[in-house]
Short mmCIF file of C-alpha atoms in Angstrom, two decimals:
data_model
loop_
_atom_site.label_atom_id
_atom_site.label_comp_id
_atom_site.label_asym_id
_atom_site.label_seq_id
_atom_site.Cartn_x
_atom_site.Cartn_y
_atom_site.Cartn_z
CA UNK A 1307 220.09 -91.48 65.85
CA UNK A 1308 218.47 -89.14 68.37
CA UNK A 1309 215.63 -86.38 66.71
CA UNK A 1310 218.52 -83.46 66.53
CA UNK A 1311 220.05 -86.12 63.99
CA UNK A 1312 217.41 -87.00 62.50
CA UNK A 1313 216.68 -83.20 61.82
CA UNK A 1314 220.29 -82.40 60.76
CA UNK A 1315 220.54 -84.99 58.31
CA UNK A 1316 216.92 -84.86 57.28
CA UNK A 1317 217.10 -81.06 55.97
CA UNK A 1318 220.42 -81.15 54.83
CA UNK A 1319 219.09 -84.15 52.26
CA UNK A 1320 216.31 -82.26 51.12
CA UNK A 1321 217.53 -78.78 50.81
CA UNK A 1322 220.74 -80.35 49.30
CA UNK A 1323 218.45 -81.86 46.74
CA UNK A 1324 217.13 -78.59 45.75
CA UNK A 1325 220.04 -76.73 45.42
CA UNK A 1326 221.37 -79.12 43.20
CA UNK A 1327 219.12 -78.18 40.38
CA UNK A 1328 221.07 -75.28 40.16
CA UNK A 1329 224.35 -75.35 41.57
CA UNK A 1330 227.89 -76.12 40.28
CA UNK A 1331 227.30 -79.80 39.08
CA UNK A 1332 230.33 -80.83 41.09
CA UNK A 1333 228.59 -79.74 44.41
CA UNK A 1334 226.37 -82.67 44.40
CA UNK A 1335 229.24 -85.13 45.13
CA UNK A 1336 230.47 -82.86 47.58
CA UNK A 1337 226.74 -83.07 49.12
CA UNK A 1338 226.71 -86.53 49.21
CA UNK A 1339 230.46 -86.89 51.20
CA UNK A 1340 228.75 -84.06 53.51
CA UNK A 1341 226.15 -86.94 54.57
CA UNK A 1342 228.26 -89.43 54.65
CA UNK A 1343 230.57 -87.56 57.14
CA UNK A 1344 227.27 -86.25 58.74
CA UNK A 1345 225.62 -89.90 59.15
CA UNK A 1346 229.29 -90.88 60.37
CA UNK A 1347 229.17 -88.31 62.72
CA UNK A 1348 226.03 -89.87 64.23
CA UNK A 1349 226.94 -93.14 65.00
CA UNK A 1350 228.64 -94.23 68.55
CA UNK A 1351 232.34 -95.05 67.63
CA UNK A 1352 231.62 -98.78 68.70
CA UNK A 1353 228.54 -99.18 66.93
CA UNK A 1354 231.00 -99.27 63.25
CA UNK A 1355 233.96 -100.01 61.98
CA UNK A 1356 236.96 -97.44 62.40
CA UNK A 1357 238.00 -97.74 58.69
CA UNK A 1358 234.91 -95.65 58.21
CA UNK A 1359 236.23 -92.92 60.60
CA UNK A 1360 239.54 -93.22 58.47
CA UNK A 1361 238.15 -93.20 55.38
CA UNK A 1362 236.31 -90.02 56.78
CA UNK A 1363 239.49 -88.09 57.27
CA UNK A 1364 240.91 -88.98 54.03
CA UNK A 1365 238.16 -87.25 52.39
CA UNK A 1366 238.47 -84.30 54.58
CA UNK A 1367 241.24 -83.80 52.75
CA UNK A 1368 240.41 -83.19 49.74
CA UNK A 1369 236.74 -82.92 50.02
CA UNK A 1370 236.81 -79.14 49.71
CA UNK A 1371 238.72 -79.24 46.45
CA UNK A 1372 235.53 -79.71 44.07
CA UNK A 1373 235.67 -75.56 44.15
CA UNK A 1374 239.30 -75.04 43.29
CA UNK A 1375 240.63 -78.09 41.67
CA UNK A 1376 238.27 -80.44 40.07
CA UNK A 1377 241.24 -83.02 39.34
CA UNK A 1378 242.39 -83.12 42.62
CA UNK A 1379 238.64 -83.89 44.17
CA UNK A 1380 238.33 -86.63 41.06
CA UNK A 1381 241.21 -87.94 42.21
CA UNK A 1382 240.13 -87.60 45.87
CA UNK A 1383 237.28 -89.74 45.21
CA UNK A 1384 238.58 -92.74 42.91
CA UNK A 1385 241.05 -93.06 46.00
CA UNK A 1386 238.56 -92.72 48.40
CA UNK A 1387 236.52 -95.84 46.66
CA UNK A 1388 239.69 -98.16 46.01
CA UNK A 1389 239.96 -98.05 48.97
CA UNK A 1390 236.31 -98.81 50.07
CA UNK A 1391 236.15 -101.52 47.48
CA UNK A 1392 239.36 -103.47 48.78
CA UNK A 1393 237.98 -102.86 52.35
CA UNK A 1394 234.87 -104.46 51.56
CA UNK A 1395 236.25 -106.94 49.61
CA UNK A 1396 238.51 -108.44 52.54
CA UNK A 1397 236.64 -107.57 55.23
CA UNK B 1033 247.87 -53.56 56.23
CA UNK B 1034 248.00 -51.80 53.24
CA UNK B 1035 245.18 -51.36 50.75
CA UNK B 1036 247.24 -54.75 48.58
CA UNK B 1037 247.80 -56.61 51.54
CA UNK B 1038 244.20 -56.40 52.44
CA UNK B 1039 242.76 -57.68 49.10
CA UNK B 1040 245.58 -60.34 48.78
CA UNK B 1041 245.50 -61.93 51.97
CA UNK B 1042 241.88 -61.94 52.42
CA UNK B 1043 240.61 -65.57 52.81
CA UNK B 1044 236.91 -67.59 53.15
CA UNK B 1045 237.20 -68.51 56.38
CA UNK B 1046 235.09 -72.26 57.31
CA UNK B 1047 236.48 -72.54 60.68
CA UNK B 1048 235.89 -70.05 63.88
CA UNK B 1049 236.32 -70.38 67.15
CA UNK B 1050 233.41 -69.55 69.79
CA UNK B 1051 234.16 -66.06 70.70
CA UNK B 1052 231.30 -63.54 69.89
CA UNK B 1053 231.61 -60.94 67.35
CA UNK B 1054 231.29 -57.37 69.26
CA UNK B 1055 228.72 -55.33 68.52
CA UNK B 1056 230.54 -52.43 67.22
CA UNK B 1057 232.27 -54.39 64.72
CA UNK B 1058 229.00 -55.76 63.55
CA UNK B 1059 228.09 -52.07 62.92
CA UNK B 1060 231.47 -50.97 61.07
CA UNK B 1061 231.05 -54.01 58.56
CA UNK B 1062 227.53 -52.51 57.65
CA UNK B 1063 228.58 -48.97 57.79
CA UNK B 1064 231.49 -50.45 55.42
CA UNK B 1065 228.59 -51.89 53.50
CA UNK B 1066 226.55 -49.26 52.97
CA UNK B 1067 228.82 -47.20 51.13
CA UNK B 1068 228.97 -49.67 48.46
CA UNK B 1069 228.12 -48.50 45.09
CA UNK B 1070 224.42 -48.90 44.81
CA UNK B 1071 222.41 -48.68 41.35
CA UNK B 1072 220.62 -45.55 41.18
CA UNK B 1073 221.67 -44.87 44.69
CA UNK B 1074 218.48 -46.94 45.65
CA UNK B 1075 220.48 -48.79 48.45
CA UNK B 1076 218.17 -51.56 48.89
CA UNK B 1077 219.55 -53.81 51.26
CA UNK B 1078 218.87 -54.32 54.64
CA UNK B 1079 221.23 -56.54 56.48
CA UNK B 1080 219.76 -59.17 59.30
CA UNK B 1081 222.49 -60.32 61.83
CA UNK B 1082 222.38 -63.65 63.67
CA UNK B 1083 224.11 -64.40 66.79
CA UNK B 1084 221.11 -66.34 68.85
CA UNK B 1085 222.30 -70.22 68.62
CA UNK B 1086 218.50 -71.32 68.19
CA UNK B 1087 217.98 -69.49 65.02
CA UNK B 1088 221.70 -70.14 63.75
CA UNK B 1089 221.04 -73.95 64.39
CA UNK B 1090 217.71 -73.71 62.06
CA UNK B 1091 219.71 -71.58 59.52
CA UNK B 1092 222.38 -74.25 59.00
CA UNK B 1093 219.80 -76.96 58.92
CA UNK B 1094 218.79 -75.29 55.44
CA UNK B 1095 222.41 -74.05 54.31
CA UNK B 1096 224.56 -77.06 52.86
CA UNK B 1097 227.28 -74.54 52.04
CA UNK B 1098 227.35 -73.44 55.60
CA UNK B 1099 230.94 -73.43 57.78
CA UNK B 1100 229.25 -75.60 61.13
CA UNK B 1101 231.56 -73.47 63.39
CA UNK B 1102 229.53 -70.29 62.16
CA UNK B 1103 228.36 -68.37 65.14
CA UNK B 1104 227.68 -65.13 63.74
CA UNK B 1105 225.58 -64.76 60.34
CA UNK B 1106 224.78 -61.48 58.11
CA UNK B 1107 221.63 -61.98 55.76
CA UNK B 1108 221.71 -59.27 53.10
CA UNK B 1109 218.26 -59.19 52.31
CA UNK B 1110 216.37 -56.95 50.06
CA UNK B 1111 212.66 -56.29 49.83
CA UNK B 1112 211.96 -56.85 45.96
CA UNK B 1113 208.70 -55.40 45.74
CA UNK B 1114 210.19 -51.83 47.10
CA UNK B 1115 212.84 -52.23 44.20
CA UNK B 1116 210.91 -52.73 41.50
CA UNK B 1117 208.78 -50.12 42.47
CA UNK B 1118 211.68 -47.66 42.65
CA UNK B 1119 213.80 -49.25 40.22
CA UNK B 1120 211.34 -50.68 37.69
CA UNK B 1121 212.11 -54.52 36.45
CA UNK B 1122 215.89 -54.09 35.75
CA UNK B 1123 216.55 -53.98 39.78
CA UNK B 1124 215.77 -57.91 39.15
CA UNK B 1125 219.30 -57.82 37.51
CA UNK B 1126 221.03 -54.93 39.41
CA UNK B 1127 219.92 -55.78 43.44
CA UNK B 1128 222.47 -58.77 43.41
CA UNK B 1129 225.29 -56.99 41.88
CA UNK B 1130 224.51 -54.27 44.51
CA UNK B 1131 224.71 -57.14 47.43
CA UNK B 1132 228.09 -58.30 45.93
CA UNK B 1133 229.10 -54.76 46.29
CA UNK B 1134 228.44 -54.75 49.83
CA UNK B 1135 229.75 -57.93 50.79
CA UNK B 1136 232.77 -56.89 49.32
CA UNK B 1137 233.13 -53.95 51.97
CA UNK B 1138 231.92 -56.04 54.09
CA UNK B 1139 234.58 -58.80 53.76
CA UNK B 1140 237.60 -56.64 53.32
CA UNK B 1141 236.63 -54.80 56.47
CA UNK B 1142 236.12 -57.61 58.27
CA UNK B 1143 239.54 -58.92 57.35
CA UNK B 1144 241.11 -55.17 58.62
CA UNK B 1145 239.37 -56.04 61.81
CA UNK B 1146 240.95 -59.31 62.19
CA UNK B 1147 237.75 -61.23 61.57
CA UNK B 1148 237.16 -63.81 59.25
CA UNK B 1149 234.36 -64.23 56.86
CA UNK B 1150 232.90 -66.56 53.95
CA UNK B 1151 229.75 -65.96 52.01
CA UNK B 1152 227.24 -68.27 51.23
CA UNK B 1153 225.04 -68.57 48.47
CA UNK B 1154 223.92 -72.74 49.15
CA UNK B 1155 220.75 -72.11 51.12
CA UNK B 1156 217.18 -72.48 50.80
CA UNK B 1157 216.17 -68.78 49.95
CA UNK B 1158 212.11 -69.36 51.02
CA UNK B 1159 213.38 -71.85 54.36
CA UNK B 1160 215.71 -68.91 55.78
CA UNK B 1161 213.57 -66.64 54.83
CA UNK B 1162 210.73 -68.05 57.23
CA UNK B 1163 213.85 -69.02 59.67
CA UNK B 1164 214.33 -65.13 59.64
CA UNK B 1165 210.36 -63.85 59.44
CA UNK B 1166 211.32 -62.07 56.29
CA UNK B 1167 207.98 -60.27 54.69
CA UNK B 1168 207.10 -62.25 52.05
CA UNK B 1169 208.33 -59.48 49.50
CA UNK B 1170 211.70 -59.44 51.28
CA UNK B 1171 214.62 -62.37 50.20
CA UNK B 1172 218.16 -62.89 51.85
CA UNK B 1173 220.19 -62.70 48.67
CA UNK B 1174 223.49 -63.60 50.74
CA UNK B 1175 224.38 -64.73 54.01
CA UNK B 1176 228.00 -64.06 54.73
CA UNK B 1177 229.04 -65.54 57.87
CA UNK B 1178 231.54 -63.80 60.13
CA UNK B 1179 233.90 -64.67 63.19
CA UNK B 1180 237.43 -65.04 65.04
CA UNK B 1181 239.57 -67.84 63.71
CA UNK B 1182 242.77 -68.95 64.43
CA UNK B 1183 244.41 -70.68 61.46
CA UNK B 1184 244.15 -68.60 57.72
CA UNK B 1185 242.82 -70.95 55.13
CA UNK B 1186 246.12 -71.29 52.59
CA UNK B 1187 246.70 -69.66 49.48
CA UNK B 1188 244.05 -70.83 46.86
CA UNK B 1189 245.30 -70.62 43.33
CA UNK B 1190 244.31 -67.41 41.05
CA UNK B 1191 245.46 -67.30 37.44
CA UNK B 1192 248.05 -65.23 35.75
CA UNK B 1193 246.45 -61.97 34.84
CA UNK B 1194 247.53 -62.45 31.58
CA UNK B 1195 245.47 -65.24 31.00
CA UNK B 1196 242.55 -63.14 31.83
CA UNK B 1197 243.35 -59.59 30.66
CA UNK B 1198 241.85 -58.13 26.84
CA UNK B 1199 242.90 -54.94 25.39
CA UNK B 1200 240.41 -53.20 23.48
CA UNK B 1201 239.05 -56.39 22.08
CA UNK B 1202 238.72 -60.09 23.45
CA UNK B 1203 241.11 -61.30 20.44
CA UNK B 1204 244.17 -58.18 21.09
CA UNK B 1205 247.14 -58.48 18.81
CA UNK B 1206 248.58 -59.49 22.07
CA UNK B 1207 246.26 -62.83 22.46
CA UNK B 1208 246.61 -63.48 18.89
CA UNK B 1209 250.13 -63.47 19.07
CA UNK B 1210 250.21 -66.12 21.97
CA UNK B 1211 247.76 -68.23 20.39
CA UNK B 1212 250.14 -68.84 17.20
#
């Protein structure tokens, strides 16, 4: 992680923290994908696993949904960890 | 594009491509904006556009909400201590219905010119305003980014207006009617 990353993902923790206290509660979630797709974003492709990169698109796609269709994003998300946990599991 | 079509096909646009944003339509989105309805015709906003990469970059470092393709941003800023002392305490509550006013202009011109825009309200008010050397009476209320894009965002869902319509009173014979 060079000291651009370490900037990016630094302030976006922080200032997502604050806006937290008073935004839509489902944007904290959303924060927390952001960072996960941010850290992703910072490693060198061969220094993880590509399921993470997959697992990255799939919430792409529905990441944006917490501000149109909570259900959807729910949804989204209890995919998104089945199939983390059965990753992790047989890994 | 009529006056319909603009309104309905207007989008919040997250992705952009590189190309700048001229000049002049810079200046006809704030001319746009300007003629906004304005309480007490006090017309407090000032309007702050980025286009310098270095200061974008430190913007988006303190804006979660913020498309990362934005290359062009509009800070509507107003200096509060000027309102108040024009408008008394109730600008508090008026100056961001005033912004929202001229955002709106701002957006649907922007969409007549064949630009995209979204605005953003996730930010860190006091970081962007030291990213922008705003007086310390002066806060960006809204940034509202702006720029080409190639691909219109799809249709997002809106409800029936008769879900959200009231004659006369909330509970109209007509809402009672639907509720039994």
């Amino acid at each position: 992680m060079n000291r651009d990353d370490q900037d990016r993902i630094f302030t976006y923790l922080i200032t997502s923290a604050k806006g937290c206290v008073e935004e839509p509660p489902l944007y904290g979630p959303l924060r927390l994908l952001e960072a996960y797709s941010m850290l992703l974003g910072m490693l060198k492709r061969e220094e993880t696993d590509e399921f993470y990169f997959e697992l990255d698109k799939k919430i792409e796609d529905f990441k944006n949904k917490c501000m149109g269709d909570e259900k959807q994003f729910v949804e989204g998300l209890d995919q998104a960890l089945e199939s983390l946990t059965n990753y992790i599991i047989n890994k | 594009m009529t006056f319909d079509e603009l309104i309905v096909t207007r989008r919040s646009v997250r992705q952009y491509k590189e190309e700048k944003v001229e000049k002049e339509k810079i200046e006809a989105l704030v001319n746009a904006a300007i003629w906004a309805p304005t309480a007490g015709n006090l017309q407090l906003w000032h309007f702050v556009v980025v286009q310098d990469e270095e200061i974008l970059k430190n913007i988006k470092l303190f804006s979660p909400g913020m498309p990362k393709t934005t290359h062009c941003i509009i800070a509507i800023c107003v200096d509060l201590a000027d309102a108040e002392a024009r408008g008394g305490a109730f600008i508090r509550k008026s100056a961001p219905v005033d912004i929202a006013f001229a955002a709106q202009n701002m957006l649907l011109k922007a969409h007549e010119l064949g630009l995209g825009t979204c605005v953003v309200k996730s930010y860190n008010e006091k970081s962007v305003g030291q990213i922008l050397k705003l007086p310390s009476e002066v806060v960006a209320l809204m940034l509202v980014t702006v720029g080409y894009y190639e691909n219109s965002p799809k249709v997002p869902v809106r409800k029936n207006i008769l879900e959200v319509i009231h004659y006369e009173t909330w509970e109209s014979e007509e809402k009672a009617n639907e509720q039994r």
